Amino acid sequence: MCLVANARMYSVNPQSAAAWKELFGWLAHASGVELDIVDHAFPLKLSDLWSRDDLACVFMCGFPLMLSGRRPKLVAAPIPANAPLAGRPVYATLLLVRSESGFQCLEDTFGGRLGYTVHDSHSGYNALRHHLLPYYRQRGEKLFGESVGPLTTPRRVVDALLDGSIDVGPLDSYALDLMLRHDEALRSQIRVVASTNAAPIPALVAAPNCPDEVIAKLQDTLVKLADTAECVSLRDRLCLNGFTKVAIRDYELTLQWDAEARLAGYPEPG
C-alpha cells in the first residue's frame, strides 16, 4: 500500500520544498515504507489534506490536531536547529514588522493593521492571541485598528508585510528559519519585535487507520536522522537537528491557550 507524505506547512520556498521531498525519499528507502510524495499547495485547503485516509507522514499544526473529531496518529516532530528551547520539538510565534518601519516594540504597532493566518492555526492565530491577551486585559479594548486575514501561509504574511498591507504579522519561528536559510536578502527586510512563549511544534501525522507497524517503522527511521552521516546536508538545508517521538498530551497547551482567551472575552486577536 502506497501512503502519502507531504510537508506543505514547511515548504516555504522552492529550496525547502525540494529538501523535504528529498527527506521523504530517504525516509521511504530507509524505512521500507512506500511513500507517495504529493503536492498540496495554497490555495488548496490543509483540512482537505488532513482528512485523507492514506496519510502516513504529513505535517499538521497542534491546534487543529487537538480540535479534530477524527484525530490523526502522531508519527514524529522536528527538532529545529534554532528551537527556542534547545534540543526540544518546540517553536514560537515571532511578531514581525518591516525593517524600514518606525516600530521598535510590539506596543508601537497598536492601532495599526495586524495580520493573521487562519483561525485554526496555532502559530498564526492561537499563540498570537495568547501573547496579546495581557495587553487586552490591561486596556480593556481592541488593540489594533484592523485585523487582516486569513493570510493562510507564512509566505503570504511576509508578503503582506513587505507590500504594506499589514504593519505587524505572526510567523512560525521554524518557518522563518527556513525562509532565511534560503533567502538571505529577506533578513534585511524584516525585524522581530516580540516572541511568544514556546509551544509544541507541528508534527508529522498519519491517518487514524494507518497501521501501527507502519508508524513504528517511520518513527524509528526518523529518530535516526540526527545521526545519519548521509543526511548532514539535508539537515542543514532544513535547519533541523532531527526528529523525536511526541505524545498527544504535549499539544494540550494549545487548548489551554484557546480556553484562556475565550474566557477573557478575547476570541479573536485584534
GROMACS .gro file of C-alpha atoms in nm:
model
  270
    1MET     CA    1   0.000   0.000   0.000
    2CYS     CA    2   0.138   0.341  -0.101
    3LEU     CA    3   0.085   0.609   0.161
    4VAL     CA    4   0.104   0.986   0.137
    5ALA     CA    5   0.379   1.221   0.255
    6ASN     CA    6   0.358   1.599   0.244
    7ALA     CA    7   0.543   1.894   0.401
    8ARG     CA    8   0.334   2.184   0.275
    9MET     CA    9   0.341   2.361   0.613
   10TYR     CA   10   0.719   2.396   0.595
   11SER     CA   11   0.767   2.411   0.218
   12VAL     CA   12   0.805   2.786   0.248
   13ASN     CA   13   1.016   2.828  -0.067
   14PRO     CA   14   1.130   2.609  -0.359
   15GLN     CA   15   1.453   2.512  -0.184
   16SER     CA   16   1.288   2.387   0.133
   17ALA     CA   17   1.017   2.211  -0.069
   18ALA     CA   18   1.284   2.024  -0.264
   19ALA     CA   19   1.468   1.933   0.057
   20TRP     CA   20   1.151   1.792   0.217
   21LYS     CA   21   1.090   1.576  -0.089
   22GLU     CA   22   1.447   1.452  -0.061
   23LEU     CA   23   1.392   1.372   0.307
   24PHE     CA   24   1.075   1.177   0.232
   25GLY     CA   25   1.259   0.988  -0.040
   26TRP     CA   26   1.530   0.894   0.208
   27LEU     CA   27   1.266   0.800   0.466
   28ALA     CA   28   1.083   0.570   0.225
   29HIS     CA   29   1.404   0.393   0.127
   30ALA     CA   30   1.541   0.364   0.482
   31SER     CA   31   1.213   0.255   0.643
   32GLY     CA   32   1.085   0.031   0.367
   33VAL     CA   33   0.752   0.218   0.366
   34GLU     CA   34   0.646   0.322   0.017
   35LEU     CA   35   0.555   0.690   0.020
   36ASP     CA   36   0.374   0.896  -0.242
   37ILE     CA   37   0.511   1.249  -0.203
   38VAL     CA   38   0.219   1.471  -0.302
   39ASP     CA   39   0.188   1.842  -0.363
   40HIS     CA   40  -0.097   2.025  -0.189
   41ALA     CA   41  -0.007   2.389  -0.232
   42PHE     CA   42  -0.206   2.702  -0.149
   43PRO     CA   43  -0.492   2.774  -0.224
   44LEU     CA   44  -0.585   2.409  -0.161
   45LYS     CA   45  -0.712   2.364   0.195
   46LEU     CA   46  -0.496   2.187   0.452
   47SER     CA   47  -0.812   2.047   0.609
   48ASP     CA   48  -0.875   1.851   0.288
   49LEU     CA   49  -0.525   1.704   0.306
   50TRP     CA   50  -0.558   1.614   0.675
   51SER     CA   51  -0.887   1.432   0.614
   52ARG     CA   52  -0.738   1.181   0.371
   53ASP     CA   53  -0.737   0.813   0.470
   54ASP     CA   54  -0.396   0.740   0.315
   55LEU     CA   55  -0.179   0.977   0.519
   56ALA     CA   56   0.144   0.843   0.665
   57CYS     CA   57   0.374   1.141   0.705
   58VAL     CA   58   0.210   1.483   0.679
   59PHE     CA   59   0.275   1.795   0.886
   60MET     CA   60  -0.018   1.909   1.099
   61CYS     CA   61  -0.043   2.201   1.340
   62GLY     CA   62  -0.108   2.106   1.701
   63PHE     CA   63  -0.418   2.326   1.740
   64PRO     CA   64  -0.628   2.165   1.463
   65LEU     CA   65  -0.487   1.830   1.571
   66MET     CA   66  -0.644   1.876   1.913
   67LEU     CA   67  -0.968   2.016   1.768
   68SER     CA   68  -1.007   1.730   1.524
   69GLY     CA   69  -1.302   1.496   1.574
   70ARG     CA   70  -1.114   1.225   1.387
   71ARG     CA   71  -0.769   1.265   1.536
   72PRO     CA   72  -0.472   1.150   1.328
   73LYS     CA   73  -0.192   0.941   1.479
   74LEU     CA   74   0.132   1.113   1.571
   75VAL     CA   75   0.446   0.995   1.394
   76ALA     CA   76   0.726   1.234   1.499
   77ALA     CA   77   0.804   1.603   1.542
   78PRO     CA   78   1.103   1.801   1.416
   79ILE     CA   79   1.366   1.946   1.646
   80PRO     CA   80   1.464   2.278   1.485
   81ALA     CA   81   1.832   2.363   1.498
   82ASN     CA   82   1.734   2.704   1.638
   83ALA     CA   83   1.448   2.588   1.861
   84PRO     CA   84   1.361   2.841   2.135
   85LEU     CA   85   1.432   2.563   2.386
   86ALA     CA   86   1.745   2.392   2.259
   87GLY     CA   87   1.710   2.028   2.164
   88ARG     CA   88   1.333   2.016   2.206
   89PRO     CA   89   1.050   1.985   1.948
   90VAL     CA   90   0.917   2.335   2.008
   91TYR     CA   91   0.878   2.662   1.826
   92ALA     CA   92   0.743   3.010   1.890
   93THR     CA   93   0.550   3.276   1.706
   94LEU     CA   94   0.758   3.577   1.611
   95LEU     CA   95   0.590   3.913   1.562
   96LEU     CA   96   0.743   4.080   1.259
   97VAL     CA   97   0.746   4.431   1.115
   98ARG     CA   98   0.915   4.583   0.813
   99SER     CA   99   1.273   4.681   0.882
  100GLU     CA  100   1.212   5.030   0.747
  101SER     CA  101   0.917   5.093   0.978
  102GLY     CA  102   0.948   5.307   1.288
  103PHE     CA  103   0.810   5.036   1.517
  104GLN     CA  104   1.059   4.947   1.788
  105CYS     CA  105   0.837   4.726   2.003
  106LEU     CA  106   0.504   4.548   1.974
  107GLU     CA  107   0.316   4.822   2.159
  108ASP     CA  108   0.418   5.068   1.886
  109THR     CA  109   0.207   4.873   1.637
  110PHE     CA  110  -0.116   4.901   1.840
  111GLY     CA  111  -0.381   5.089   1.645
  112GLY     CA  112  -0.237   4.965   1.318
  113ARG     CA  113  -0.307   4.662   1.098
  114LEU     CA  114  -0.247   4.314   1.236
  115GLY     CA  115  -0.218   4.013   1.006
  116TYR     CA  116  -0.314   3.656   1.091
  117THR     CA  117  -0.307   3.325   0.905
  118VAL     CA  118  -0.619   3.113   0.973
  119HIS     CA  119  -0.847   3.064   1.272
  120ASP     CA  120  -0.731   2.709   1.343
  121SER     CA  121  -0.361   2.790   1.325
  122HIS     CA  122  -0.166   2.785   1.648
  123SER     CA  123   0.130   3.000   1.543
  124GLY     CA  124  -0.067   3.238   1.323
  125TYR     CA  125  -0.374   3.283   1.545
  126ASN     CA  126  -0.395   3.098   1.878
  127ALA     CA  127  -0.044   3.179   2.003
  128LEU     CA  128  -0.073   3.532   1.866
  129ARG     CA  129  -0.396   3.586   2.060
  130HIS     CA  130  -0.241   3.438   2.376
  131HIS     CA  131   0.052   3.679   2.353
  132LEU     CA  132  -0.179   3.978   2.304
  133LEU     CA  133  -0.416   3.876   2.583
  134PRO     CA  134  -0.233   4.057   2.870
  135TYR     CA  135  -0.238   4.381   2.670
  136TYR     CA  136  -0.608   4.336   2.601
  137ARG     CA  137  -0.677   4.275   2.971
  138GLN     CA  138  -0.481   4.585   3.064
  139ARG     CA  139  -0.650   4.812   2.812
  140GLY     CA  140  -0.995   4.652   2.803
  141GLU     CA  141  -1.037   4.725   2.432
  142LYS     CA  142  -0.921   4.620   2.089
  143LEU     CA  143  -0.551   4.671   2.034
  144PHE     CA  144  -0.548   4.715   1.655
  145GLY     CA  145  -0.743   4.924   1.411
  146GLU     CA  146  -0.778   4.637   1.167
  147SER     CA  147  -0.720   4.261   1.157
  148VAL     CA  148  -0.619   4.139   0.810
  149GLY     CA  149  -0.674   3.777   0.712
  150PRO     CA  150  -0.689   3.496   0.659
  151LEU     CA  151  -0.345   3.522   0.501
  152THR     CA  152  -0.318   3.142   0.535
  153THR     CA  153   0.055   3.081   0.480
  154PRO     CA  154   0.376   3.215   0.637
  155ARG     CA  155   0.492   3.338   0.296
  156ARG     CA  156   0.176   3.542   0.249
  157VAL     CA  157   0.224   3.700   0.593
  158VAL     CA  158   0.571   3.814   0.486
  159ASP     CA  159   0.441   3.936   0.151
  160ALA     CA  160   0.167   4.136   0.324
  161LEU     CA  161   0.428   4.298   0.546
  162LEU     CA  162   0.655   4.386   0.257
  163ASP     CA  163   0.378   4.532   0.039
  164GLY     CA  164   0.241   4.737   0.330
  165SER     CA  165  -0.092   4.555   0.365
  166ILE     CA  166  -0.019   4.495   0.735
  167ASP     CA  167   0.202   4.661   0.995
  168VAL     CA  168   0.276   4.354   1.205
  169GLY     CA  169   0.227   3.984   1.147
  170PRO     CA  170   0.290   3.647   1.315
  171LEU     CA  171   0.536   3.395   1.182
  172ASP     CA  172   0.618   3.041   1.290
  173SER     CA  173   0.981   3.064   1.404
  174TYR     CA  174   1.081   2.743   1.225
  175ALA     CA  175   0.920   2.864   0.903
  176LEU     CA  176   1.123   3.183   0.934
  177ASP     CA  177   1.441   2.979   0.987
  178LEU     CA  178   1.373   2.803   0.657
  179MET     CA  179   1.295   3.127   0.478
  180LEU     CA  180   1.615   3.295   0.592
  181ARG     CA  181   1.827   2.985   0.522
  182HIS     CA  182   1.741   3.010   0.154
  183ASP     CA  183   1.676   3.384   0.112
  184GLU     CA  184   1.944   3.587   0.287
  185ALA     CA  185   1.810   3.913   0.140
  186LEU     CA  186   1.493   3.876   0.346
  187ARG     CA  187   1.694   3.922   0.666
  188SER     CA  188   1.738   4.294   0.594
  189GLN     CA  189   1.371   4.349   0.511
  190ILE     CA  190   1.202   4.238   0.833
  191ARG     CA  191   1.252   4.273   1.208
  192VAL     CA  192   1.129   4.078   1.509
  193VAL     CA  193   0.962   4.298   1.773
  194ALA     CA  194   0.826   4.023   2.000
  195SER     CA  195   0.813   3.649   2.052
  196THR     CA  196   0.552   3.427   2.215
  197ASN     CA  197   0.630   3.155   2.465
  198ALA     CA  198   0.748   2.824   2.321
  199ALA     CA  199   0.487   2.566   2.220
  200PRO     CA  200   0.495   2.212   2.078
  201ILE     CA  201   0.585   2.226   1.709
  202PRO     CA  202   0.363   2.084   1.432
  203ALA     CA  203   0.422   1.711   1.396
  204LEU     CA  204   0.419   1.461   1.116
  205VAL     CA  205   0.096   1.264   1.144
  206ALA     CA  206  -0.071   0.961   0.986
  207ALA     CA  207  -0.437   0.881   0.923
  208PRO     CA  208  -0.626   0.721   1.214
  209ASN     CA  209  -0.640   0.391   1.024
  210CYS     CA  210  -0.269   0.381   0.938
  211PRO     CA  211  -0.125   0.051   1.067
  212ASP     CA  212   0.078   0.085   1.386
  213GLU     CA  213   0.361  -0.119   1.236
  214VAL     CA  214   0.394   0.137   0.955
  215ILE     CA  215   0.407   0.424   1.204
  216ALA     CA  216   0.670   0.239   1.409
  217LYS     CA  217   0.891   0.197   1.101
  218LEU     CA  218   0.863   0.565   1.015
  219GLN     CA  219   0.927   0.673   1.375
  220ASP     CA  220   1.231   0.450   1.416
  221THR     CA  221   1.381   0.581   1.093
  222LEU     CA  222   1.308   0.949   1.157
  223VAL     CA  223   1.470   0.947   1.501
  224LYS     CA  224   1.787   0.812   1.336
  225LEU     CA  225   1.810   1.113   1.105
  226ALA     CA  226   2.016   1.310   1.358
  227ASP     CA  227   2.297   1.053   1.348
  228THR     CA  228   2.283   0.958   0.980
  229ALA     CA  229   2.600   1.080   0.808
  230GLU     CA  230   2.448   1.088   0.461
  231CYS     CA  231   2.183   1.336   0.585
  232VAL     CA  232   2.420   1.610   0.709
  233SER     CA  233   2.348   1.838   0.413
  234LEU     CA  234   1.978   1.763   0.431
  235ARG     CA  235   1.962   1.858   0.799
  236ASP     CA  236   2.144   2.181   0.722
  237ARG     CA  237   1.910   2.274   0.436
  238LEU     CA  238   1.610   2.201   0.659
  239CYS     CA  239   1.755   2.377   0.968
  240LEU     CA  240   1.699   2.053   1.161
  241ASN     CA  241   1.870   1.870   1.442
  242GLY     CA  242   1.645   1.570   1.387
  243PHE     CA  243   1.309   1.423   1.489
  244THR     CA  244   1.166   1.282   1.809
  245LYS     CA  245   0.853   1.098   1.920
  246VAL     CA  246   0.580   1.311   2.080
  247ALA     CA  247   0.251   1.246   2.259
  248ILE     CA  248  -0.097   1.395   2.225
  249ARG     CA  249  -0.075   1.536   2.577
  250ASP     CA  250   0.213   1.757   2.461
  251TYR     CA  251  -0.036   1.954   2.250
  252GLU     CA  252  -0.291   2.018   2.525
  253LEU     CA  253  -0.124   2.356   2.573
  254THR     CA  254  -0.291   2.479   2.254
  255LEU     CA  255  -0.636   2.415   2.401
  256GLN     CA  256  -0.541   2.579   2.729
  257TRP     CA  257  -0.436   2.898   2.549
  258ASP     CA  258  -0.758   2.895   2.345
  259ALA     CA  259  -0.978   2.849   2.654
  260GLU     CA  260  -0.797   3.123   2.844
  261ALA     CA  261  -0.855   3.378   2.568
  262ARG     CA  262  -1.221   3.287   2.522
  263LEU     CA  263  -1.284   3.302   2.896
  264ALA     CA  264  -1.137   3.653   2.899
  265GLY     CA  265  -1.373   3.762   2.619
  266TYR     CA  266  -1.096   3.783   2.362
  267PRO     CA  267  -1.192   3.523   2.097
  268GLU     CA  268  -1.006   3.693   1.811
  269PRO     CA  269  -0.666   3.866   1.803
  270GLY     CA  270  -0.701   4.229   1.721
   0.00000   0.00000   0.00000
